[in-house]
mmCIF file with all atom_site columns, C-alpha atoms and ligand atoms in Angstrom:
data_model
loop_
_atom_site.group_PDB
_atom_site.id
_atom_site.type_symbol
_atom_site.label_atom_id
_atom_site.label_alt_id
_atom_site.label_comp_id
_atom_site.label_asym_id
_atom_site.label_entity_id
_atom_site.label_seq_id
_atom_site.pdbx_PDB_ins_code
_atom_site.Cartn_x
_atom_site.Cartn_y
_atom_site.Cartn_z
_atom_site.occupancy
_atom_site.B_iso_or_equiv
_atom_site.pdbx_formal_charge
_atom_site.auth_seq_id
_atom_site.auth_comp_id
_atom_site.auth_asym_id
_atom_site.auth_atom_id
_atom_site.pdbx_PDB_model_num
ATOM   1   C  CA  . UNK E 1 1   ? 0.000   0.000  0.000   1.00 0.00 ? 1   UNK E CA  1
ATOM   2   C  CA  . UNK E 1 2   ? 1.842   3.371  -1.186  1.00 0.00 ? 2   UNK E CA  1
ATOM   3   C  CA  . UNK E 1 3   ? 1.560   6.809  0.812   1.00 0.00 ? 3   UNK E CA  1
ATOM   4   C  CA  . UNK E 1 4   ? 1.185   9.704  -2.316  1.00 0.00 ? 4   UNK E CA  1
ATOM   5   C  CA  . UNK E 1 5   ? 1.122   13.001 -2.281  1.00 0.00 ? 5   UNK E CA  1
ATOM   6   C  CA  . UNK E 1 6   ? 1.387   15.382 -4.966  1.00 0.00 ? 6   UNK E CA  1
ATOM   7   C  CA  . UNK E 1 7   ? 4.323   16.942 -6.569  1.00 0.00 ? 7   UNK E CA  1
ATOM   8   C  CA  . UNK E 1 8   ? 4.615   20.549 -5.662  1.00 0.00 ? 8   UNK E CA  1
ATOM   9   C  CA  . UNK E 1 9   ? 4.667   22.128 -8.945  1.00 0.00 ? 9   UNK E CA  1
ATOM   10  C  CA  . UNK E 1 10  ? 1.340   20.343 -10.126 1.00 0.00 ? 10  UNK E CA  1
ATOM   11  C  CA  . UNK E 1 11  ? -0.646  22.108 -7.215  1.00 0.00 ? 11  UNK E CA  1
ATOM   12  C  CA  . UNK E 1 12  ? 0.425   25.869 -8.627  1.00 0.00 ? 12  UNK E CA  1
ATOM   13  C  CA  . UNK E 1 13  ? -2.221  25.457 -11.606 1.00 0.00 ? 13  UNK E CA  1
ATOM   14  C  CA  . UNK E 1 14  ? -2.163  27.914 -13.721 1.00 0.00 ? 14  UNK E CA  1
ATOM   15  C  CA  . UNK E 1 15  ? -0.461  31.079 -11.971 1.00 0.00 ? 15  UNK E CA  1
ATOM   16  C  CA  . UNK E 1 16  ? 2.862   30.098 -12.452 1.00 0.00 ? 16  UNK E CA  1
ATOM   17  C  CA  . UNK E 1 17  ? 2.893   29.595 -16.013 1.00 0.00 ? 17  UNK E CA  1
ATOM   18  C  CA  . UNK E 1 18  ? 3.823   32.831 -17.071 1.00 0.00 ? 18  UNK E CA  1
ATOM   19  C  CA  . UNK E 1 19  ? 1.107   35.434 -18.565 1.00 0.00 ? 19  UNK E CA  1
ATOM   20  C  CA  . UNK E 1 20  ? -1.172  34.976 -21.460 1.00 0.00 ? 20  UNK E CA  1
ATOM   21  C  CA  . UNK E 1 21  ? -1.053  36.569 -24.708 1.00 0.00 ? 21  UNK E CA  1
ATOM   22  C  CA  . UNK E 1 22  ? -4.058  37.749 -26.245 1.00 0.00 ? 22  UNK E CA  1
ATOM   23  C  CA  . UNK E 1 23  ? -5.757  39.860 -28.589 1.00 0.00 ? 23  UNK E CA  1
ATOM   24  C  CA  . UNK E 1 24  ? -9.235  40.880 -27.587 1.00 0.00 ? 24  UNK E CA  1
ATOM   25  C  CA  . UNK E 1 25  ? -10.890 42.476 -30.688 1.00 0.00 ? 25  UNK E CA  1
ATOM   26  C  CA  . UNK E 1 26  ? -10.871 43.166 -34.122 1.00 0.00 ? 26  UNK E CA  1
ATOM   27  C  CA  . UNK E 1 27  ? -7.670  44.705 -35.606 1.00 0.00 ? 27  UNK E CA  1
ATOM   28  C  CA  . UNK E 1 28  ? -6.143  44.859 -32.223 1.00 0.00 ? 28  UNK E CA  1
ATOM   29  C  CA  . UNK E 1 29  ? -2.271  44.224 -33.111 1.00 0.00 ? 29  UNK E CA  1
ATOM   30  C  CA  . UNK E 1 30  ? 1.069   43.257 -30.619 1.00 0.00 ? 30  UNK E CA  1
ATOM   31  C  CA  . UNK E 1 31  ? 5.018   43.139 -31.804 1.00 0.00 ? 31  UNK E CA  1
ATOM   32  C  CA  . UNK E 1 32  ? 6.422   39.827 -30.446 1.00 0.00 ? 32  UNK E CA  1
ATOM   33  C  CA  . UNK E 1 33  ? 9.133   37.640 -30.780 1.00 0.00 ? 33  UNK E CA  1
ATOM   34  C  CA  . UNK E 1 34  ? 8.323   34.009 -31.157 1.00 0.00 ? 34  UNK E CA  1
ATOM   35  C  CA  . UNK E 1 35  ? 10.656  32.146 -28.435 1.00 0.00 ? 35  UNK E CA  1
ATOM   36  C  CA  . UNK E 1 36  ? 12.189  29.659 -31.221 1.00 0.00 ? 36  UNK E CA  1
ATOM   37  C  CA  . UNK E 1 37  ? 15.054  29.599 -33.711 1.00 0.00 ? 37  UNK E CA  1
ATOM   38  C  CA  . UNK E 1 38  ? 13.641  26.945 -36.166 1.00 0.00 ? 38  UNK E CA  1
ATOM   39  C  CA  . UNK E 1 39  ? 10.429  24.981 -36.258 1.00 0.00 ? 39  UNK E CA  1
ATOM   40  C  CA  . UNK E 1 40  ? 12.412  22.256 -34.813 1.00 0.00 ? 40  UNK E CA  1
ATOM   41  C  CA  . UNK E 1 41  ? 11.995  23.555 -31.473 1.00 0.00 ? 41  UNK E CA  1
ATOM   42  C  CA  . UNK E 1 42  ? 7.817   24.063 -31.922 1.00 0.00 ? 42  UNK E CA  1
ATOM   43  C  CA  . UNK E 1 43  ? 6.291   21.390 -30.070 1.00 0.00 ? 43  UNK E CA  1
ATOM   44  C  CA  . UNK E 1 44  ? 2.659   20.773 -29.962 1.00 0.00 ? 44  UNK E CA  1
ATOM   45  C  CA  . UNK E 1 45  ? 1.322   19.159 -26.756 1.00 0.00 ? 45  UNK E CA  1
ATOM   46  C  CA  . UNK E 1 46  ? -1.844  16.768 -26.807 1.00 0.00 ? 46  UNK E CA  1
ATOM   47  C  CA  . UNK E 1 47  ? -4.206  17.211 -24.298 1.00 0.00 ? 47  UNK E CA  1
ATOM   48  C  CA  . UNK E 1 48  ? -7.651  16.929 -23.008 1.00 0.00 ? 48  UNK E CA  1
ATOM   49  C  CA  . UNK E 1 49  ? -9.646  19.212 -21.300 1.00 0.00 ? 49  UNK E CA  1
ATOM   50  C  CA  . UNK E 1 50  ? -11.329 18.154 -18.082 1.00 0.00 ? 50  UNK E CA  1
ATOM   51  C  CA  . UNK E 1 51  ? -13.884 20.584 -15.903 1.00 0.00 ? 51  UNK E CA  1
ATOM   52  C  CA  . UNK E 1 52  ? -13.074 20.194 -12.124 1.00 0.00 ? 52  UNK E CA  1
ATOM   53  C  CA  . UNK E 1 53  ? -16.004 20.400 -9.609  1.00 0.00 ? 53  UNK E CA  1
ATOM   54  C  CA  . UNK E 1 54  ? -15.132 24.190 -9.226  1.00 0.00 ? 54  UNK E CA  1
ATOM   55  C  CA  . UNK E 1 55  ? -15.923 24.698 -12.820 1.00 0.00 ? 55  UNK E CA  1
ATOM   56  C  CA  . UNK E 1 56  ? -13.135 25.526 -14.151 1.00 0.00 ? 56  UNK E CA  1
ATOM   57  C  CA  . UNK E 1 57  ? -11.576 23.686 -17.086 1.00 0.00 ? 57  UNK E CA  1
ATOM   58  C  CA  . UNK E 1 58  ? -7.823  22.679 -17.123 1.00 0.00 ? 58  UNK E CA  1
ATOM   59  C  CA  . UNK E 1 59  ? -5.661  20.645 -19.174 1.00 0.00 ? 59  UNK E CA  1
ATOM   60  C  CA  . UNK E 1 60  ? -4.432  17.117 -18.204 1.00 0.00 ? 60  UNK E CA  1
ATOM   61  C  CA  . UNK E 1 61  ? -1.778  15.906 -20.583 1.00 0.00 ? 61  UNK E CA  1
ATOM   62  C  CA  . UNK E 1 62  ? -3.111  12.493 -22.780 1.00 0.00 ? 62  UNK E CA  1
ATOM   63  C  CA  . UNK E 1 63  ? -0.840  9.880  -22.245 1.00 0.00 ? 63  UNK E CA  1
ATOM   64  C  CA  . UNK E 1 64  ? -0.877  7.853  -25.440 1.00 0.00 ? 64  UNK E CA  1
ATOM   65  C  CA  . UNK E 1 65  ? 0.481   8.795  -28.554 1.00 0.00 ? 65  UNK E CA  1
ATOM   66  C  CA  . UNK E 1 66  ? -2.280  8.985  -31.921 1.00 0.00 ? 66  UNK E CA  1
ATOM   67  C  CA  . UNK E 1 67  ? -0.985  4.769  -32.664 1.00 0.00 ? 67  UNK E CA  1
ATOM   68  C  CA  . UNK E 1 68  ? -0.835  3.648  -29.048 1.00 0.00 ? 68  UNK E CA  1
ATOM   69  C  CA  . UNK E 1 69  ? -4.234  1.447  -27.713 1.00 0.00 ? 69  UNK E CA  1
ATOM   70  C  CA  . UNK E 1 70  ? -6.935  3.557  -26.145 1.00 0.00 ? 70  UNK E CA  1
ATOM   71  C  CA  . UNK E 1 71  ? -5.789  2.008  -23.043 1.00 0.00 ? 71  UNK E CA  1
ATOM   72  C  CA  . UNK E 1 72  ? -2.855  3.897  -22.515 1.00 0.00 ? 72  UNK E CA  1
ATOM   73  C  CA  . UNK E 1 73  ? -4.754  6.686  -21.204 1.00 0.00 ? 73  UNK E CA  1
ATOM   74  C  CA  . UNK E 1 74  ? -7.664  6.381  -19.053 1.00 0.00 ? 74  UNK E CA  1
ATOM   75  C  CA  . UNK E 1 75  ? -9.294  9.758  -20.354 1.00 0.00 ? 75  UNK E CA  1
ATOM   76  C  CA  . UNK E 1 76  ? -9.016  8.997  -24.184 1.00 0.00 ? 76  UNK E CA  1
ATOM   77  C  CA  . UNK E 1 77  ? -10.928 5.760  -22.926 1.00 0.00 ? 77  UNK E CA  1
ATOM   78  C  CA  . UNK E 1 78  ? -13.279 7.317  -21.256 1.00 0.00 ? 78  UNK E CA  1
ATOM   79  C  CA  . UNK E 1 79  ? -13.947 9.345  -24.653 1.00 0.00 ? 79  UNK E CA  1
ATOM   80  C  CA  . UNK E 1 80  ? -12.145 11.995 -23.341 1.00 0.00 ? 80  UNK E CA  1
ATOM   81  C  CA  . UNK E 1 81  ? -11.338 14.045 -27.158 1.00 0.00 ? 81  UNK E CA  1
ATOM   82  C  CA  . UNK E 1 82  ? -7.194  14.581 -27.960 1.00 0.00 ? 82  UNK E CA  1
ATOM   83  C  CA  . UNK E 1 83  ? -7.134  18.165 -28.489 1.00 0.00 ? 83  UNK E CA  1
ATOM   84  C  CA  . UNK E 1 84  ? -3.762  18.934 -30.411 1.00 0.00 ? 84  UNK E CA  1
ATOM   85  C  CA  . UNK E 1 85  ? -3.012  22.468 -28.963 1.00 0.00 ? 85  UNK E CA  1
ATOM   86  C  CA  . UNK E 1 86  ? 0.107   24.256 -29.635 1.00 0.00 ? 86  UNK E CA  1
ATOM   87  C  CA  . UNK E 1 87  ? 1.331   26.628 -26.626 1.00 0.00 ? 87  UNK E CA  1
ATOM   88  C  CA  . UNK E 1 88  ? 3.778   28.893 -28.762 1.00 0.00 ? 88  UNK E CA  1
ATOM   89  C  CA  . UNK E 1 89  ? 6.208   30.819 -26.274 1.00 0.00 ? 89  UNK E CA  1
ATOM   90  C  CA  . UNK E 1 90  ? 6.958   34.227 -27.351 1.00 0.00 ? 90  UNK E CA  1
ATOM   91  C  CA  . UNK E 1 91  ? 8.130   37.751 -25.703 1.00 0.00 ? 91  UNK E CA  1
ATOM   92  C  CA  . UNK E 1 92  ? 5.679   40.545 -26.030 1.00 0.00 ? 92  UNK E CA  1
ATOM   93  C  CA  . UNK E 1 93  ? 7.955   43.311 -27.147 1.00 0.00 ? 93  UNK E CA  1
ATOM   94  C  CA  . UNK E 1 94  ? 4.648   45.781 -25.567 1.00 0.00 ? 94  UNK E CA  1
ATOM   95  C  CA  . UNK E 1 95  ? 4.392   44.301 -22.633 1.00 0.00 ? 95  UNK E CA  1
ATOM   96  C  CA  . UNK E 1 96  ? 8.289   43.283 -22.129 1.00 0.00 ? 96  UNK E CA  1
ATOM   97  C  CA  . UNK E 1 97  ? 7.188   39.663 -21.151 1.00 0.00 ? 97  UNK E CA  1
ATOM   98  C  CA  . UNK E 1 98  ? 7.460   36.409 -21.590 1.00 0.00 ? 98  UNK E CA  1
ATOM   99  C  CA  . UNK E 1 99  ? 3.785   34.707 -22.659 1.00 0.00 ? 99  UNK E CA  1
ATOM   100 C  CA  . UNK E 1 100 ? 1.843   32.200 -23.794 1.00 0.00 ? 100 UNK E CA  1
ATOM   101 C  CA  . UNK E 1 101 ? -0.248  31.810 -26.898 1.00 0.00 ? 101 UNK E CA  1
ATOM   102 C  CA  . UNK E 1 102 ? -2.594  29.132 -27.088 1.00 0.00 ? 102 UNK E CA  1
ATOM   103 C  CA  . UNK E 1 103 ? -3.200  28.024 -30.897 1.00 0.00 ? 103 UNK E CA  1
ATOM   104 C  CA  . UNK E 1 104 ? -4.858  25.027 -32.326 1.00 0.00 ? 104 UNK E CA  1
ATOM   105 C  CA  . UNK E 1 105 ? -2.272  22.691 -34.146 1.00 0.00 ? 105 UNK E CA  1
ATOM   106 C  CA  . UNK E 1 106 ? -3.467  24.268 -37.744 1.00 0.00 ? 106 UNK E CA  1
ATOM   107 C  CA  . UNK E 1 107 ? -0.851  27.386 -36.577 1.00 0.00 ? 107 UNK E CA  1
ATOM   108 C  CA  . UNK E 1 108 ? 1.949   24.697 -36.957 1.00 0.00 ? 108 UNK E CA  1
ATOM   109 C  CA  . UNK E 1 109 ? 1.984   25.295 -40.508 1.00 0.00 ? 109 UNK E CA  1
ATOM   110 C  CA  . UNK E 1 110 ? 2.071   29.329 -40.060 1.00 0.00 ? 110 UNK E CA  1
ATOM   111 C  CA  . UNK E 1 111 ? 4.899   28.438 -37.607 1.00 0.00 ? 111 UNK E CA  1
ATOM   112 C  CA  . UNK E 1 112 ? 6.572   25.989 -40.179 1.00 0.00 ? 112 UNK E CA  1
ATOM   113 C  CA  . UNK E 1 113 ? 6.107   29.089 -43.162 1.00 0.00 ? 113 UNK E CA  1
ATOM   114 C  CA  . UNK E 1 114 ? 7.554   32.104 -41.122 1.00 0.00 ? 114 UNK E CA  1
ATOM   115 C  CA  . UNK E 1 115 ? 10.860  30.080 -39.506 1.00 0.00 ? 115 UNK E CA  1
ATOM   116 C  CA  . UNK E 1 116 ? 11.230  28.589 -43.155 1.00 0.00 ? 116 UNK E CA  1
ATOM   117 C  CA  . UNK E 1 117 ? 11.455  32.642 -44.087 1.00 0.00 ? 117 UNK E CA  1
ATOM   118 C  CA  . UNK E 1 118 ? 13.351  33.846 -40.883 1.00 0.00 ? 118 UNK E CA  1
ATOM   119 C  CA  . UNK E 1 119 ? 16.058  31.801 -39.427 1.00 0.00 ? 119 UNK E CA  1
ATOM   120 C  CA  . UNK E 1 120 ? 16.623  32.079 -36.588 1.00 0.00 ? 120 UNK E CA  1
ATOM   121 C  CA  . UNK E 1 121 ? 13.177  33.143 -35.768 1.00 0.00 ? 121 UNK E CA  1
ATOM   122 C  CA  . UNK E 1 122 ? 13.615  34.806 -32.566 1.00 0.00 ? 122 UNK E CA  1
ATOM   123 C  CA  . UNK E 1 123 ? 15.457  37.839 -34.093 1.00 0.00 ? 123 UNK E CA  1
ATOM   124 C  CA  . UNK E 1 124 ? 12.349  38.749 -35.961 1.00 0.00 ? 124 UNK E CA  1
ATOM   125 C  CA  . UNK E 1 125 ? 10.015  41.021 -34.468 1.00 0.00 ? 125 UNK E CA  1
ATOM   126 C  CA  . UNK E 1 126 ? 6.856   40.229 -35.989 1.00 0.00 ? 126 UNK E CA  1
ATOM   127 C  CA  . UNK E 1 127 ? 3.162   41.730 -35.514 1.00 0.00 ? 127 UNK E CA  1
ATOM   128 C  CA  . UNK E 1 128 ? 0.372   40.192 -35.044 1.00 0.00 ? 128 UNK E CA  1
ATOM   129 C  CA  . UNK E 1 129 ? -2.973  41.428 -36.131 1.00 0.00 ? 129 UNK E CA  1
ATOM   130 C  CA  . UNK E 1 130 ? -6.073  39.986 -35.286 1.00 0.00 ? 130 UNK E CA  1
ATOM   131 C  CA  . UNK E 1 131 ? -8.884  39.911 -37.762 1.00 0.00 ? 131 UNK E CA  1
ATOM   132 C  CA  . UNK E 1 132 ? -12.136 38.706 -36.349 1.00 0.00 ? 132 UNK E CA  1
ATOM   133 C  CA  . UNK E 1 133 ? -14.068 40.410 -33.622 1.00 0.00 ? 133 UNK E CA  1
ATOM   134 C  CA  . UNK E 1 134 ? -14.341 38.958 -30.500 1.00 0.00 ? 134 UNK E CA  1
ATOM   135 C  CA  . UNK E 1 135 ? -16.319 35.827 -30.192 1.00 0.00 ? 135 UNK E CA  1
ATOM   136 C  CA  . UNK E 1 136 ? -15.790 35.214 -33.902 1.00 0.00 ? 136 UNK E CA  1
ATOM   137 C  CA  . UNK E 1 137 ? -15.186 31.315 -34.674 1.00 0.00 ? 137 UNK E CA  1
ATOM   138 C  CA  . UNK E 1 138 ? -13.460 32.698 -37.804 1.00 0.00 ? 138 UNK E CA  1
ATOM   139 C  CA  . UNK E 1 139 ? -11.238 35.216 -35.722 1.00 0.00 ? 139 UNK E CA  1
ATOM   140 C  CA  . UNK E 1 140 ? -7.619  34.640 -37.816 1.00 0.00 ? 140 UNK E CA  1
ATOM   141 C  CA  . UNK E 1 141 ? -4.357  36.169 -36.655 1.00 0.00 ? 141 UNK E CA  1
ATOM   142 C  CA  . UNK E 1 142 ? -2.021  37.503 -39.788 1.00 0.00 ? 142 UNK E CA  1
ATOM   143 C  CA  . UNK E 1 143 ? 1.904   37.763 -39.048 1.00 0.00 ? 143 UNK E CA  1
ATOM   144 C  CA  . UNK E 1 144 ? 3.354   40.845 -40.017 1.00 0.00 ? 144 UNK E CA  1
ATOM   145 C  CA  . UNK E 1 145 ? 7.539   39.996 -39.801 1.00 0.00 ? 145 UNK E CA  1
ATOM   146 C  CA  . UNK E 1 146 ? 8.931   43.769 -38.996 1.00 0.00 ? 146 UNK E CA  1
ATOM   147 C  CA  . UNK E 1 147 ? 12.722  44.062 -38.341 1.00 0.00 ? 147 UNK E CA  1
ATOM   148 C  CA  . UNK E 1 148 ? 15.227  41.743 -37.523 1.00 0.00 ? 148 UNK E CA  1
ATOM   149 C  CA  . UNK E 1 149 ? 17.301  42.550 -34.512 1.00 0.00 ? 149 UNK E CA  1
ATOM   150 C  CA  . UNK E 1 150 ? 19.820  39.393 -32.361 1.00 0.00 ? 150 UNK E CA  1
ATOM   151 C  CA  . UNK E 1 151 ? 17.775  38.127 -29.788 1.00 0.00 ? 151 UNK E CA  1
ATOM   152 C  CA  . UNK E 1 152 ? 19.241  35.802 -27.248 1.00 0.00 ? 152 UNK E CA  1
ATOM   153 C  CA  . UNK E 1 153 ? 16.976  33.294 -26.232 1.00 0.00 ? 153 UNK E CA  1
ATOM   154 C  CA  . UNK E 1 154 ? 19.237  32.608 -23.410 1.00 0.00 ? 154 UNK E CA  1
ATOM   155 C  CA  . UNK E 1 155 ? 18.050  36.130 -21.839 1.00 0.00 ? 155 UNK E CA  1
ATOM   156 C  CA  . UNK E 1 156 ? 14.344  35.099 -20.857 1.00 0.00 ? 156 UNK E CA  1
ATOM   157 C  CA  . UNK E 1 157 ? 12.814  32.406 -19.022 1.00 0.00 ? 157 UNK E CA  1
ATOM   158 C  CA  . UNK E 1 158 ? 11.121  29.936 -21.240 1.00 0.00 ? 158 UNK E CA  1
ATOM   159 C  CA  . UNK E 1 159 ? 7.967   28.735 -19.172 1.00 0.00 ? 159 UNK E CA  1
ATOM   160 C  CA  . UNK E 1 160 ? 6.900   25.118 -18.808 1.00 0.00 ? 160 UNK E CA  1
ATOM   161 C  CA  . UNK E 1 161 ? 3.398   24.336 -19.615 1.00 0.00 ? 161 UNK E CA  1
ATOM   162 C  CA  . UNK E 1 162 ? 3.940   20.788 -18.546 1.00 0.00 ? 162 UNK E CA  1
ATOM   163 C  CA  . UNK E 1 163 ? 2.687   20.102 -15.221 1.00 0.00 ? 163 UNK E CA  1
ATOM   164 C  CA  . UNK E 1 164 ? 1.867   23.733 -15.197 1.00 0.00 ? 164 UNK E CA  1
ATOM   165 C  CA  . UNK E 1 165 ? -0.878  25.162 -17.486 1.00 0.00 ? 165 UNK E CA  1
ATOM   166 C  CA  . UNK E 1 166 ? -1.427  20.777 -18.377 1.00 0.00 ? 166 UNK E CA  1
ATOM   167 C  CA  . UNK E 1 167 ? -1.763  19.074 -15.430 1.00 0.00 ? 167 UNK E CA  1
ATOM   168 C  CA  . UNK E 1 168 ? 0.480   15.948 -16.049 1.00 0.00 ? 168 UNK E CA  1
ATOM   169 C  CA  . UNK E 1 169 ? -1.373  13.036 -14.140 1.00 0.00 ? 169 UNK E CA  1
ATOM   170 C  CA  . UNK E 1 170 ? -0.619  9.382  -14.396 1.00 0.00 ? 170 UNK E CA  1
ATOM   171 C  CA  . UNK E 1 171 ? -2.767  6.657  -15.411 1.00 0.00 ? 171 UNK E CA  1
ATOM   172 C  CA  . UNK E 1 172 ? -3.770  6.024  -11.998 1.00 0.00 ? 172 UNK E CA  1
ATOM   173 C  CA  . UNK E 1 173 ? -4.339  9.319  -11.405 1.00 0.00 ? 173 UNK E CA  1
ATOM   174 C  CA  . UNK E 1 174 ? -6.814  9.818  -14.054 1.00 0.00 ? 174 UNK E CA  1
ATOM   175 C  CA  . UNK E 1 175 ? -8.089  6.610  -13.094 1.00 0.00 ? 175 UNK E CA  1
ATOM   176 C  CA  . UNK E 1 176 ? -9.232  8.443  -9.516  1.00 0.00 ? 176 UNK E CA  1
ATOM   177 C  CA  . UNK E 1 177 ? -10.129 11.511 -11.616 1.00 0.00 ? 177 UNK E CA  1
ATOM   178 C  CA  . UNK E 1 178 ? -13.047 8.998  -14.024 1.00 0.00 ? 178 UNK E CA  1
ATOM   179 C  CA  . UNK E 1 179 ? -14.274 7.768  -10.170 1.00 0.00 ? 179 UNK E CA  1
ATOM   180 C  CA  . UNK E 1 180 ? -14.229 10.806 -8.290  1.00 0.00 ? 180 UNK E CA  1
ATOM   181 C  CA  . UNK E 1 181 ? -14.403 13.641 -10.365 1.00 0.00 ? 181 UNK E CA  1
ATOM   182 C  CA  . UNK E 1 182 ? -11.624 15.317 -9.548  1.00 0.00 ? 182 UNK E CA  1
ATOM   183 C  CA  . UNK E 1 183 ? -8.205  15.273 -8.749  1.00 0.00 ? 183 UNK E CA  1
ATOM   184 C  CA  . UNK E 1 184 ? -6.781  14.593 -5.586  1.00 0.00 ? 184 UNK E CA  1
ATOM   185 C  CA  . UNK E 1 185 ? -5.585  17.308 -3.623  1.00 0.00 ? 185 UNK E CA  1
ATOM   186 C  CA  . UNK E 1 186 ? -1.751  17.683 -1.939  1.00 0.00 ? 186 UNK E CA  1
ATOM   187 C  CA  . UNK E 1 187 ? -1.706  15.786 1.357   1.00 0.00 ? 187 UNK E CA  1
ATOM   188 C  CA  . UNK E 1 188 ? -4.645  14.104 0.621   1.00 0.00 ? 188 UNK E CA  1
ATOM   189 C  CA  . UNK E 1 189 ? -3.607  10.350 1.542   1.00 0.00 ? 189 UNK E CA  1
ATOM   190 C  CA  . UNK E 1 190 ? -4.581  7.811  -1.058  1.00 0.00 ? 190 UNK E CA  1
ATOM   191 C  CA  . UNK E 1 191 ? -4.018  4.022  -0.717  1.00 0.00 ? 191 UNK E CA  1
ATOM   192 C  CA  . UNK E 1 192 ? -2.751  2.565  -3.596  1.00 0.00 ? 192 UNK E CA  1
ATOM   193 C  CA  . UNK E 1 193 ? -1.283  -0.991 -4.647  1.00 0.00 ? 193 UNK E CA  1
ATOM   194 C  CA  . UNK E 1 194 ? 2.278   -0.087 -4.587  1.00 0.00 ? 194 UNK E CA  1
ATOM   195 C  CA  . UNK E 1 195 ? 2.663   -0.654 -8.482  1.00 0.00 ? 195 UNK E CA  1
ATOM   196 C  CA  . UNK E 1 196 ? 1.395   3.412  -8.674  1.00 0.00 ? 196 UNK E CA  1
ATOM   197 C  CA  . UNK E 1 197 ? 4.827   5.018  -7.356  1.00 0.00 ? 197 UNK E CA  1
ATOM   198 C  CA  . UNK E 1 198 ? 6.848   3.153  -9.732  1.00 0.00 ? 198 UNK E CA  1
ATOM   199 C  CA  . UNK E 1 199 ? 4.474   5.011  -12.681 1.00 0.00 ? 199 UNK E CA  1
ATOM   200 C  CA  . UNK E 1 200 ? 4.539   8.376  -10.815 1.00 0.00 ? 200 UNK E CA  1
ATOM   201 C  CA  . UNK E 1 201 ? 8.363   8.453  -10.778 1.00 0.00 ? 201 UNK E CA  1
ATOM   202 C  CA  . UNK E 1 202 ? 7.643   8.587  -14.764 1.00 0.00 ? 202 UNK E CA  1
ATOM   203 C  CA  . UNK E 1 203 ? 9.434   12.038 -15.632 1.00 0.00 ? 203 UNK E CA  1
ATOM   204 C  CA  . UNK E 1 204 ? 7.096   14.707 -16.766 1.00 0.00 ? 204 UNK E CA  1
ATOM   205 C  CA  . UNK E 1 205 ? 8.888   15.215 -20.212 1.00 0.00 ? 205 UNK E CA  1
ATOM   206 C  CA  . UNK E 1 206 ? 7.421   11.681 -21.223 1.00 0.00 ? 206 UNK E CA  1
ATOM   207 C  CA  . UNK E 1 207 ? 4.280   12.541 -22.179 1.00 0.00 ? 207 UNK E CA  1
ATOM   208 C  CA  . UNK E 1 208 ? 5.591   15.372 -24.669 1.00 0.00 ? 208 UNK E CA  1
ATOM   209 C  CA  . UNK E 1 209 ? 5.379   14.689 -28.065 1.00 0.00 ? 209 UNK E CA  1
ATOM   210 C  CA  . UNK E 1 210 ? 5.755   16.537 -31.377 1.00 0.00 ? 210 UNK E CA  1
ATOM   211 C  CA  . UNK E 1 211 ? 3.167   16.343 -34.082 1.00 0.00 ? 211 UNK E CA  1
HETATM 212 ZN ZN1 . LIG M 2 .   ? -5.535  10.568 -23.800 1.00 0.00 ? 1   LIG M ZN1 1
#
């Protein structure tokens, strides 16, 4: 029987994963940097999206990659959906920070097209214009590549959206998830057959996966 408790950095949710980017309405426009030097280092993360008995809807990384058996991960059995999300890193040359963008995996290809053009894509400043009022399912973002000055990626701190903004949970975990309906909290003491710490010492860049 196995004593668990969480790993720290799973219980700080979404607050420490860095700020958001965003553009709220129509024609709205930022100058960022996009955190990469080739498409190489874009990597999309597979998730699913669970709603916790407080409402609100997070992330849980899917363990099972698109030609592994459904049972791999307890929430694509369940008939939880594999969203394909792509959390692009990029500095906010108006804001001076570090965010997040959260893109659907079809912005891959507008990744793939602007670091085939700029290389290495960080030094580009490029703006982003939004083009869709708010609400709009259409809503597209154009890029805009302005000048081209060194940036050292070495300078800013790349977040981590794994086991951040995506909750990474184990099998078992999930498991608990499906029968309780949510997650169990830090400190919480959960009996286990002992099999479960052997798959929670997995580490968290496992589950990470390119498209
Ligand atoms: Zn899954």
């Amino acid at each position: 029987m196995g004593v668990f408790s969480f790993d720290e950095v799973e219980n700080y949710g979404q607050s420490n994963s860095g700020s958001f980017f965003q553009l709220k309405d129509d024609k709205d426009t930022a100058k960022v940097r996009f955190l990469y030097n080739t498409i190489d280092d874009v990597q999309g993360n597979v998730v699913h999206q669970v709603e916790l008995p407080d409402g609100k809807k997070r992330y849980v990384n899917c363990l099972r990659a698109y030609n592994e058996p459904l049972d791999k991960c307890p929430l694509c059995q369940a008939q939880y959906k594999q969203l394909p999300k792509l959390f692009i890193r990029l500095y906010n040359e108006d804001a001076k920070e570090v965010q997040i963008w959260e893109r659907g995996k079809t912005y891959f290809q507008k990744m793939a097209s602007l670091a085939a053009r700029y290389n290495p894509l960080c030094n580009t400043v490029v703006e982003i214009e939004r083009n869709g009022k708010k609400g709009d399912q259409k809503t597209e973002y154009i890029f805009y590549p302005l000048d081209t000055t060194e940036f050292n990626l070495d300078d800013v701190e790349i977040p981590e959206v794994l086991g951040t903004l995506i909750l990474d949970k184990t099998a078992d975990e999930m498991n608990d998830f499906l029968q309780l309906g949510d997650f169990v909290d830090e400190g919480t003491v959960v009996q286990r057959p002992s099999t479960s710490e052997v798959t929670r010492r997995t580490p968290p860049s496992q589950g990470r996966r390119s498209f």
